[in-house]
mmCIF file with all atom_site columns, C-alpha atoms in Angstrom:
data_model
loop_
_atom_site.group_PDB
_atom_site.id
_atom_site.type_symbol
_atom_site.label_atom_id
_atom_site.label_alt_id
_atom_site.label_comp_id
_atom_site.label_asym_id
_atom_site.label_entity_id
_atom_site.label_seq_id
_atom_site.pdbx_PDB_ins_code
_atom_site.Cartn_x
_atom_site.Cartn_y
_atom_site.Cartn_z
_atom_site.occupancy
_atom_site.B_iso_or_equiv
_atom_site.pdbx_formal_charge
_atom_site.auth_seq_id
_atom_site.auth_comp_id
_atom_site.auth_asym_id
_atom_site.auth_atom_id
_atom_site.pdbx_PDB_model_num
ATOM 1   C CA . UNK A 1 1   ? -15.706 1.612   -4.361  1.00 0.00 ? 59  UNK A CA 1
ATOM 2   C CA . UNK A 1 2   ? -12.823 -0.663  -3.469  1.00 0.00 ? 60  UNK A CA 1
ATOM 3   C CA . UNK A 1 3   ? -14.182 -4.538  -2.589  1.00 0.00 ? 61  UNK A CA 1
ATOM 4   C CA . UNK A 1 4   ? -13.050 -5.534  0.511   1.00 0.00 ? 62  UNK A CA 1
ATOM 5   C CA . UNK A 1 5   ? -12.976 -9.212  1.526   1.00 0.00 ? 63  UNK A CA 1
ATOM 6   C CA . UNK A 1 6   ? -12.543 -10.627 4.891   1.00 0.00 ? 64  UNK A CA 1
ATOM 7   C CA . UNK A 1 7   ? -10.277 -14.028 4.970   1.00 0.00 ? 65  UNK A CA 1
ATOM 8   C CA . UNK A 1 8   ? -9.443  -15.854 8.007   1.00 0.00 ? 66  UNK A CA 1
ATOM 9   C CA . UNK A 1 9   ? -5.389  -14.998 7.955   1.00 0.00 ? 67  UNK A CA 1
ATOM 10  C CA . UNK A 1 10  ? -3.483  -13.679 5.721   1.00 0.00 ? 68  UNK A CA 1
ATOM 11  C CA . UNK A 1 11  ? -0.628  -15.809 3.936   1.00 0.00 ? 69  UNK A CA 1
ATOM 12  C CA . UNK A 1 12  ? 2.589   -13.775 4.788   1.00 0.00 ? 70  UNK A CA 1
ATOM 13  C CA . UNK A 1 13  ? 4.007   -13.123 8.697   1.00 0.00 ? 71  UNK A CA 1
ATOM 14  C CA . UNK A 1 14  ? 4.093   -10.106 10.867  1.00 0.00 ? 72  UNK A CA 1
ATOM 15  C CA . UNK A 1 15  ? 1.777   -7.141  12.142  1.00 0.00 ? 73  UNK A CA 1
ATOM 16  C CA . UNK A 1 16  ? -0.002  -7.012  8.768   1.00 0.00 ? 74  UNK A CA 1
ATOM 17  C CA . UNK A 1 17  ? -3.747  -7.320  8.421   1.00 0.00 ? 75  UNK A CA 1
ATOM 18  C CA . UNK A 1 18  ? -4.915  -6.109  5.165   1.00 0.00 ? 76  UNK A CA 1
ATOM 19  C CA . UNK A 1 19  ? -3.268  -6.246  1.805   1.00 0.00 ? 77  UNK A CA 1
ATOM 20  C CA . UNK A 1 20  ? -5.012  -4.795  -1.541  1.00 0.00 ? 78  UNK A CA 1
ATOM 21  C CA . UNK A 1 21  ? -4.348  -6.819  -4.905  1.00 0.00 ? 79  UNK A CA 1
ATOM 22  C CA . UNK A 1 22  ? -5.566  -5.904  -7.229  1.00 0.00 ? 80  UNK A CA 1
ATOM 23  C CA . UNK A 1 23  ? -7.803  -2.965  -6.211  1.00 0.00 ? 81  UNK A CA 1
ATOM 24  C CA . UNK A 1 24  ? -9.389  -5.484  -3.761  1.00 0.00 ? 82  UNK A CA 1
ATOM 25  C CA . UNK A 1 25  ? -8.189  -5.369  -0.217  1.00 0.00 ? 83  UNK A CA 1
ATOM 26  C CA . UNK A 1 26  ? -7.848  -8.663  1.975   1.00 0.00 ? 84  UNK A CA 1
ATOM 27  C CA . UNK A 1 27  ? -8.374  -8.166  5.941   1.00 0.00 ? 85  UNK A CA 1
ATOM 28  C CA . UNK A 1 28  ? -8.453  -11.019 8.868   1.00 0.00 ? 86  UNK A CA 1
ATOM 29  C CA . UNK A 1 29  ? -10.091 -7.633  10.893  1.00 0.00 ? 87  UNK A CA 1
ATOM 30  C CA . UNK A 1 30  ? -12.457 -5.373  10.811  1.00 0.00 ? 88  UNK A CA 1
ATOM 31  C CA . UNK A 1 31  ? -10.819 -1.967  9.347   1.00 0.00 ? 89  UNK A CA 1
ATOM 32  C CA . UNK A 1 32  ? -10.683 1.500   10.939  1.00 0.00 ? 90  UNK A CA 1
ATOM 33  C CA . UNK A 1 33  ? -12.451 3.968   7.987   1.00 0.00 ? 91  UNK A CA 1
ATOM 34  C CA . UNK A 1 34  ? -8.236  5.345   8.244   1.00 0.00 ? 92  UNK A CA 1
ATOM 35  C CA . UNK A 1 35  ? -7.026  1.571   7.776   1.00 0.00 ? 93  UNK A CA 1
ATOM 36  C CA . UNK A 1 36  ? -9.829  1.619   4.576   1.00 0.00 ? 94  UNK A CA 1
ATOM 37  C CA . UNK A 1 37  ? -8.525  4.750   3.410   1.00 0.00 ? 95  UNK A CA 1
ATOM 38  C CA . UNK A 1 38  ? -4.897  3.984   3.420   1.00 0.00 ? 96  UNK A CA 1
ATOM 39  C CA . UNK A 1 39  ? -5.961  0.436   1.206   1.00 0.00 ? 97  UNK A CA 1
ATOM 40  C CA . UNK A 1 40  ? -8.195  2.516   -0.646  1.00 0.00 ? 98  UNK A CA 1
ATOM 41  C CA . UNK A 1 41  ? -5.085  4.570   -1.986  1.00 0.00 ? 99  UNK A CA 1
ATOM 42  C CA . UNK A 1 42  ? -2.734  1.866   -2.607  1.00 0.00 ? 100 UNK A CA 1
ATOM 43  C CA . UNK A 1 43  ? -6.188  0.795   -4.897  1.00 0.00 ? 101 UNK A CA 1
ATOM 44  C CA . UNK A 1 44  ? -5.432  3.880   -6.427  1.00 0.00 ? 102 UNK A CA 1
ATOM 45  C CA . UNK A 1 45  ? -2.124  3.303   -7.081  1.00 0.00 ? 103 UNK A CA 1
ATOM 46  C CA . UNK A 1 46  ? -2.218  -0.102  -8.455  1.00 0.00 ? 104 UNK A CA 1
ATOM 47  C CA . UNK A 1 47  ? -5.162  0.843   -11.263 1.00 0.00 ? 105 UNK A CA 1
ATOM 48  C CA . UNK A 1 48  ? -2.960  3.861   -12.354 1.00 0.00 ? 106 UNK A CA 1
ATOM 49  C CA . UNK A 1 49  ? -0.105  1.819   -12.393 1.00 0.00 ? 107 UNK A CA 1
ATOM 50  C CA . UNK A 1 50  ? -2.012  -0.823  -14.280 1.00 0.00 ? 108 UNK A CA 1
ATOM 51  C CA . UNK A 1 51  ? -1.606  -3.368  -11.358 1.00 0.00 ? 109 UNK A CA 1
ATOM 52  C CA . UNK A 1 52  ? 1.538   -5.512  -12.748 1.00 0.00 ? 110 UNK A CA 1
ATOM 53  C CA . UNK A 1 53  ? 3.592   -2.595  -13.204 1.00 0.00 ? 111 UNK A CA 1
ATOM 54  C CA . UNK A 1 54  ? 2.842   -0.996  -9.643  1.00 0.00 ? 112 UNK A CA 1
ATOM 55  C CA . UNK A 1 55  ? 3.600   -4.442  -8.434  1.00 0.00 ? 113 UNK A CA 1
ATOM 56  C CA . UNK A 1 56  ? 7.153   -4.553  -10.234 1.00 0.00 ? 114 UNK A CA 1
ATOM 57  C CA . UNK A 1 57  ? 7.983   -1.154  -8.493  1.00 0.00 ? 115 UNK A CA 1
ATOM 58  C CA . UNK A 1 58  ? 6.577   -1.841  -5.515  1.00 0.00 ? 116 UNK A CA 1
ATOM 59  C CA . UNK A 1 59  ? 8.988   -4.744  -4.936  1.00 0.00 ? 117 UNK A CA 1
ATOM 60  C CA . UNK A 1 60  ? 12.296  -3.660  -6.588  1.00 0.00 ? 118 UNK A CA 1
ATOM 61  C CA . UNK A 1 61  ? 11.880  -0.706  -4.321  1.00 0.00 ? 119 UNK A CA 1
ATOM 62  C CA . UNK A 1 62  ? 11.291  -2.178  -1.324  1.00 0.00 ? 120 UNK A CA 1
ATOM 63  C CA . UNK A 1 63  ? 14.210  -4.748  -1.793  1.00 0.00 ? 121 UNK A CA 1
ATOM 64  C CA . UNK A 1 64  ? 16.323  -1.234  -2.989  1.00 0.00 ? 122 UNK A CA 1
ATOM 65  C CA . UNK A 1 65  ? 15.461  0.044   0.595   1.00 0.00 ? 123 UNK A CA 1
ATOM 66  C CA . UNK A 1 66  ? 16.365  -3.255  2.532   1.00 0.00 ? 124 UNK A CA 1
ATOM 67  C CA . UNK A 1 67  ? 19.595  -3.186  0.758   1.00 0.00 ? 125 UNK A CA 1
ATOM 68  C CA . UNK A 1 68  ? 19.967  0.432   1.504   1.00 0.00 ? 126 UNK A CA 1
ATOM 69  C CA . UNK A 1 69  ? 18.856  0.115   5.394   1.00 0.00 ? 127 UNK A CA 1
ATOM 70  C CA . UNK A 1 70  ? 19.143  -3.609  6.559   1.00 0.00 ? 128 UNK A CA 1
ATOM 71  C CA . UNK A 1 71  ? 15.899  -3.515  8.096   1.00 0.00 ? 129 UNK A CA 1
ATOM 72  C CA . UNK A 1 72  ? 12.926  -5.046  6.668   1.00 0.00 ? 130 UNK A CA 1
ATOM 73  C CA . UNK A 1 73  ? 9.910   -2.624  8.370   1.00 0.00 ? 131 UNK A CA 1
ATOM 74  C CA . UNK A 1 74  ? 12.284  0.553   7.532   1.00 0.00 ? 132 UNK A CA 1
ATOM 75  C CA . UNK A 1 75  ? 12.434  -0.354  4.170   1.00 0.00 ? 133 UNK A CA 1
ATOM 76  C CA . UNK A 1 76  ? 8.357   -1.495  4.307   1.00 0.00 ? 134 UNK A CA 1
ATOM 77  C CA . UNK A 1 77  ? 8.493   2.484   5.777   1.00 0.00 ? 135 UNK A CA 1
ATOM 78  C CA . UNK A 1 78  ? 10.294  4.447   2.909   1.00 0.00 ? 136 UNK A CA 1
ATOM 79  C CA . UNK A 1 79  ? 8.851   2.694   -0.123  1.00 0.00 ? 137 UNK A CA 1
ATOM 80  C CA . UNK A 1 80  ? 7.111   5.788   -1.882  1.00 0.00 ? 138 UNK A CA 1
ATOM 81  C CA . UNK A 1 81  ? 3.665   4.125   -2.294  1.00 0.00 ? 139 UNK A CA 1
ATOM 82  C CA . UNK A 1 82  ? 3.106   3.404   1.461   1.00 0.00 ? 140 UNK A CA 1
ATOM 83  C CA . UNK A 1 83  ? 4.551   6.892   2.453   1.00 0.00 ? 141 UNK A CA 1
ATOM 84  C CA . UNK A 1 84  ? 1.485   8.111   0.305   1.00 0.00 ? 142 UNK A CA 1
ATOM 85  C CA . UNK A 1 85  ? -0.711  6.142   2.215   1.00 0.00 ? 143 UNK A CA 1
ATOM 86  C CA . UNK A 1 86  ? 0.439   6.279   5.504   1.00 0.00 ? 144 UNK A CA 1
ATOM 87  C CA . UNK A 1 87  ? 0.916   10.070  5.011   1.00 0.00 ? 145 UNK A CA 1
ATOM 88  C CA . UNK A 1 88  ? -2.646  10.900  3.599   1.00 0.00 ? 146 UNK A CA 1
ATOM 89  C CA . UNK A 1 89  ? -4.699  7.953   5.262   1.00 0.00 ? 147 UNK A CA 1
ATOM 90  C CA . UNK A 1 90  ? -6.570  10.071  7.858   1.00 0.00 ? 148 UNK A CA 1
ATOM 91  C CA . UNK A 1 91  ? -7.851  12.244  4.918   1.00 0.00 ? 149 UNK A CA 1
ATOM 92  C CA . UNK A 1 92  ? -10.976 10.616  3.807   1.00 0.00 ? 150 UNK A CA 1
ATOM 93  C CA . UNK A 1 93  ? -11.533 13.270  1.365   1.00 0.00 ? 151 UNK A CA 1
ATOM 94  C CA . UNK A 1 94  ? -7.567  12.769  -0.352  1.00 0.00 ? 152 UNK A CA 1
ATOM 95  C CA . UNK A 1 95  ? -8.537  10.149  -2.954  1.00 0.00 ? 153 UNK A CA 1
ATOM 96  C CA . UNK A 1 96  ? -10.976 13.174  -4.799  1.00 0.00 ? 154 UNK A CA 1
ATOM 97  C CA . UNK A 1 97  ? -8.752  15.326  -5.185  1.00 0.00 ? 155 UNK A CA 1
ATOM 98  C CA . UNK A 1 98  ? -5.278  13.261  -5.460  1.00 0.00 ? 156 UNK A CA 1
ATOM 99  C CA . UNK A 1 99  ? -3.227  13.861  -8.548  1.00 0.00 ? 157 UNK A CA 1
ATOM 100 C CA . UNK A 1 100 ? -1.873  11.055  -10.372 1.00 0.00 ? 158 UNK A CA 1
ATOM 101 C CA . UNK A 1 101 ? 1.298   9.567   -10.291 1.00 0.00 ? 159 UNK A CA 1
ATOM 102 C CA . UNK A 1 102 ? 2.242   11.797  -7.143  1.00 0.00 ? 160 UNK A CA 1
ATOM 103 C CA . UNK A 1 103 ? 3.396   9.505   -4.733  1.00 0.00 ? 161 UNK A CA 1
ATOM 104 C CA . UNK A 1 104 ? 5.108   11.462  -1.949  1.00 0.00 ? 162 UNK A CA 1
#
């Protein structure tokens, strides 16, 4: 079960309201069981990854993609670990039967 913990605002700008570190996911709102899912796979994600690693990835692609597109949220959009998420987040049951190191 992923811990989630409920902060007043979170440190960074825009639309966001949740971020997992960790395998724990920060929120200044209540989450949508879909908004817990899609945190609850990027969980996944980071403990496979062994956290530092996915975290490594995570932002040399994203700053690959901004270079590529010039647009901050498109790159936020095309970074393989939140297409996962985004992608499979209204499947509750995705996480039990997800295979490792499939992020598409």
């Amino acid at each position: 079960m992923t811990r989630i913990i409920h902060i007043s605002k979170l440190w960074f700008r825009g639309g966001y309201y949740a971020i997992t570190l960790f395998g724990v996911v920060f929120t200044c709102e209540e989450l949508s069981p879909t908004e817990i899912n899609h945190e609850r796979i990027h969980a996944a994600q980071q403990r496979e990854l062994l956290y530092i690693p996915f975290y490594i990835w995570y932002v040399l692609e994203w700053f690959l993609l901004l270079l590529k597109y010039h647009n901050w949220t498109k790159a936020y959009f095309h970074i393989r670990f939140e297409q996962e998420a985004y992608r499979h987040q209204e499947d509750i049951g995705y996480l039990k039967r997800r295979k490792h190191y499939k992020y598409h």
